[in-house]
Amino acid sequence: MASPALDPESPPIVGAGPGEAFVRFVANAFRLRGRASRSEYWWWMLINLVVVTLTQFVLPWLIEHRLPQPALLFGPFGPWLAANITLFSVAPTAAPQTALVAGILIASGVWMLLTLVPGYTVAVRRLHDSDLSGWWVVLALLPVGPLIVLLLATRRSRPEGARFD
């Protein structure tokens, strides 16, 4: 029998740690059915925020002592597309001066591309766990939509959400 973290048919793991949450994020990357607990969703969001912050701000600053990216964005699916809330912004600077920083920024872009669809699917599963339709993620296309979707993701789990399994 597969572990609950890897079994896509298992119920959401309440109180999942960051490792379990990330394993379920990857294992269910393209799965819209099912549910994701609050801990699974918010650990993914924290992991994503840390990776993007490190690759777009911290490492370039440590290497070149300047910030090549103008803003740190946060949204209900990760830092991609128009569904973003600006957490931190700086004046835009020139292109990176070293190949290492350019490589780090490319890796950041690859990370964002690879987590684009899984970010949406985990948001849909999180909404399912609180007994809401996954179609609520479409709100993120509206100007205040990302904030609404983030607030909906904070809702508690409901037993009725099992209908999405």
XYZ file of C-alpha atoms in Angstrom:
165
model
C 0.000 0.000 0.000
C 1.287 3.457 -0.909
C 2.000 6.007 1.784
C -0.769 8.624 2.296
C 1.528 11.310 0.906
C 1.903 9.474 -2.425
C -1.580 7.940 -2.740
C -3.723 10.303 -4.843
C -6.887 8.593 -3.576
C -6.086 9.261 0.095
C -7.916 12.015 1.960
C -6.075 15.259 2.671
C -3.415 15.071 5.374
C -4.449 17.377 8.198
C -1.389 18.853 9.878
C 0.944 17.793 7.061
C 4.543 18.888 7.420
C 6.454 20.679 4.669
C 7.935 17.450 3.292
C 4.591 15.649 3.100
C 2.931 18.708 1.612
C 5.566 19.049 -1.110
C 5.453 15.318 -1.913
C 1.661 15.541 -2.314
C 2.037 18.728 -4.371
C 4.337 16.896 -6.809
C 2.429 13.583 -6.743
C -0.897 15.319 -7.501
C 0.536 17.973 -9.815
C -2.030 17.458 -12.572
C -4.925 16.149 -10.491
C -8.006 18.356 -10.204
C -10.116 15.797 -8.344
C -9.622 15.289 -4.639
C -8.775 17.607 -1.796
C -5.804 19.356 -0.198
C -5.769 20.326 3.475
C -4.903 23.812 4.642
C -1.472 22.649 5.761
C -0.775 21.030 2.387
C -1.728 24.222 0.532
C -0.005 26.746 2.816
C 3.211 24.727 3.119
C 3.355 24.681 -0.682
C 2.797 28.450 -0.756
C 5.594 29.009 1.797
C 8.011 26.707 -0.051
C 7.241 28.508 -3.301
C 7.668 31.937 -1.725
C 11.039 30.931 -0.231
C 12.333 29.511 -3.534
C 11.279 32.579 -5.520
C 12.618 34.991 -2.886
C 15.969 33.209 -2.807
C 16.343 32.977 -6.573
C 15.088 36.438 -7.495
C 16.317 38.548 -4.573
C 18.638 37.010 -2.010
C 21.142 35.132 -4.195
C 21.435 37.896 -6.847
C 21.943 40.459 -4.089
C 24.585 38.345 -2.340
C 26.468 37.824 -5.617
C 26.125 41.248 -7.299
C 25.029 43.477 -4.409
C 22.052 44.703 -6.411
C 18.555 43.438 -7.198
C 17.870 42.531 -10.823
C 14.140 41.877 -10.329
C 11.679 44.701 -9.694
C 9.019 42.909 -7.600
C 8.294 39.879 -5.441
C 4.825 38.634 -6.311
C 2.515 36.326 -4.397
C -0.756 34.868 -5.604
C -3.112 31.981 -4.908
C -1.252 29.717 -7.363
C 2.305 30.967 -7.000
C 4.114 33.910 -8.596
C 2.754 33.685 -12.131
C 0.462 35.534 -14.546
C -1.781 38.429 -13.527
C -3.064 36.722 -10.404
C -0.479 38.317 -8.132
C -0.255 40.560 -5.113
C 2.947 42.595 -4.795
C 4.698 41.853 -1.490
C 7.880 43.787 -2.151
C 9.011 46.058 -4.933
C 12.227 47.862 -5.852
C 13.225 50.149 -8.688
C 14.088 48.079 -11.765
C 17.781 47.639 -12.426
C 19.853 46.549 -15.395
C 20.374 42.985 -16.531
C 22.556 40.709 -14.409
C 26.305 41.220 -14.759
C 27.417 37.654 -14.066
C 26.587 34.356 -15.720
C 25.862 32.854 -12.285
C 23.097 35.359 -11.526
C 21.695 34.949 -15.043
C 21.616 31.181 -14.462
C 19.886 31.618 -11.107
C 17.264 33.858 -12.712
C 16.738 31.320 -15.500
C 16.338 28.595 -12.856
C 13.749 30.799 -11.148
C 11.852 31.118 -14.421
C 11.984 27.362 -14.956
C 10.693 26.835 -11.391
C 7.762 29.166 -12.083
C 6.948 27.411 -15.352
C 7.157 23.954 -13.771
C 4.912 24.927 -10.860
C 2.337 26.864 -12.881
C -0.201 24.080 -13.486
C 0.426 22.291 -10.149
C -0.140 25.641 -8.393
C -3.595 25.899 -9.945
C -4.467 22.278 -9.226
C -3.496 22.481 -5.544
C -5.641 25.630 -5.238
C -8.580 23.771 -6.798
C -8.098 20.833 -4.415
C -7.870 23.248 -1.459
C -11.197 24.777 -2.452
C -12.682 21.290 -2.776
C -11.622 20.503 0.795
C -13.675 23.454 2.041
C -16.642 22.233 -0.068
C -16.313 24.853 -2.809
C -16.174 24.293 -6.530
C -12.735 24.563 -8.096
C -14.199 27.080 -10.543
C -13.739 29.734 -7.838
C -10.109 30.005 -8.997
C -11.389 31.878 -12.064
C -11.901 34.837 -9.705
C -8.132 35.300 -9.777
C -8.517 36.829 -13.238
C -10.318 39.830 -11.722
C -8.386 42.716 -10.115
C -9.227 41.766 -6.497
C -9.688 38.082 -7.336
C -6.320 36.776 -6.082
C -7.040 38.141 -2.618
C -10.488 36.529 -2.625
C -9.053 33.163 -3.678
C -6.394 33.396 -0.946
C -9.110 34.135 1.614
C -11.181 31.195 0.383
C -8.108 28.973 0.790
C -8.110 29.776 4.520
C -11.552 28.207 5.042
C -11.669 25.188 7.321
C -12.093 21.693 5.955
C -15.655 20.478 5.670
C -16.824 16.839 5.588
C -19.066 17.686 2.615
C -15.896 18.297 0.582
C -15.447 14.517 0.344
C -17.833 14.639 -2.635
C -14.859 15.821 -4.719
C -12.810 12.673 -4.000
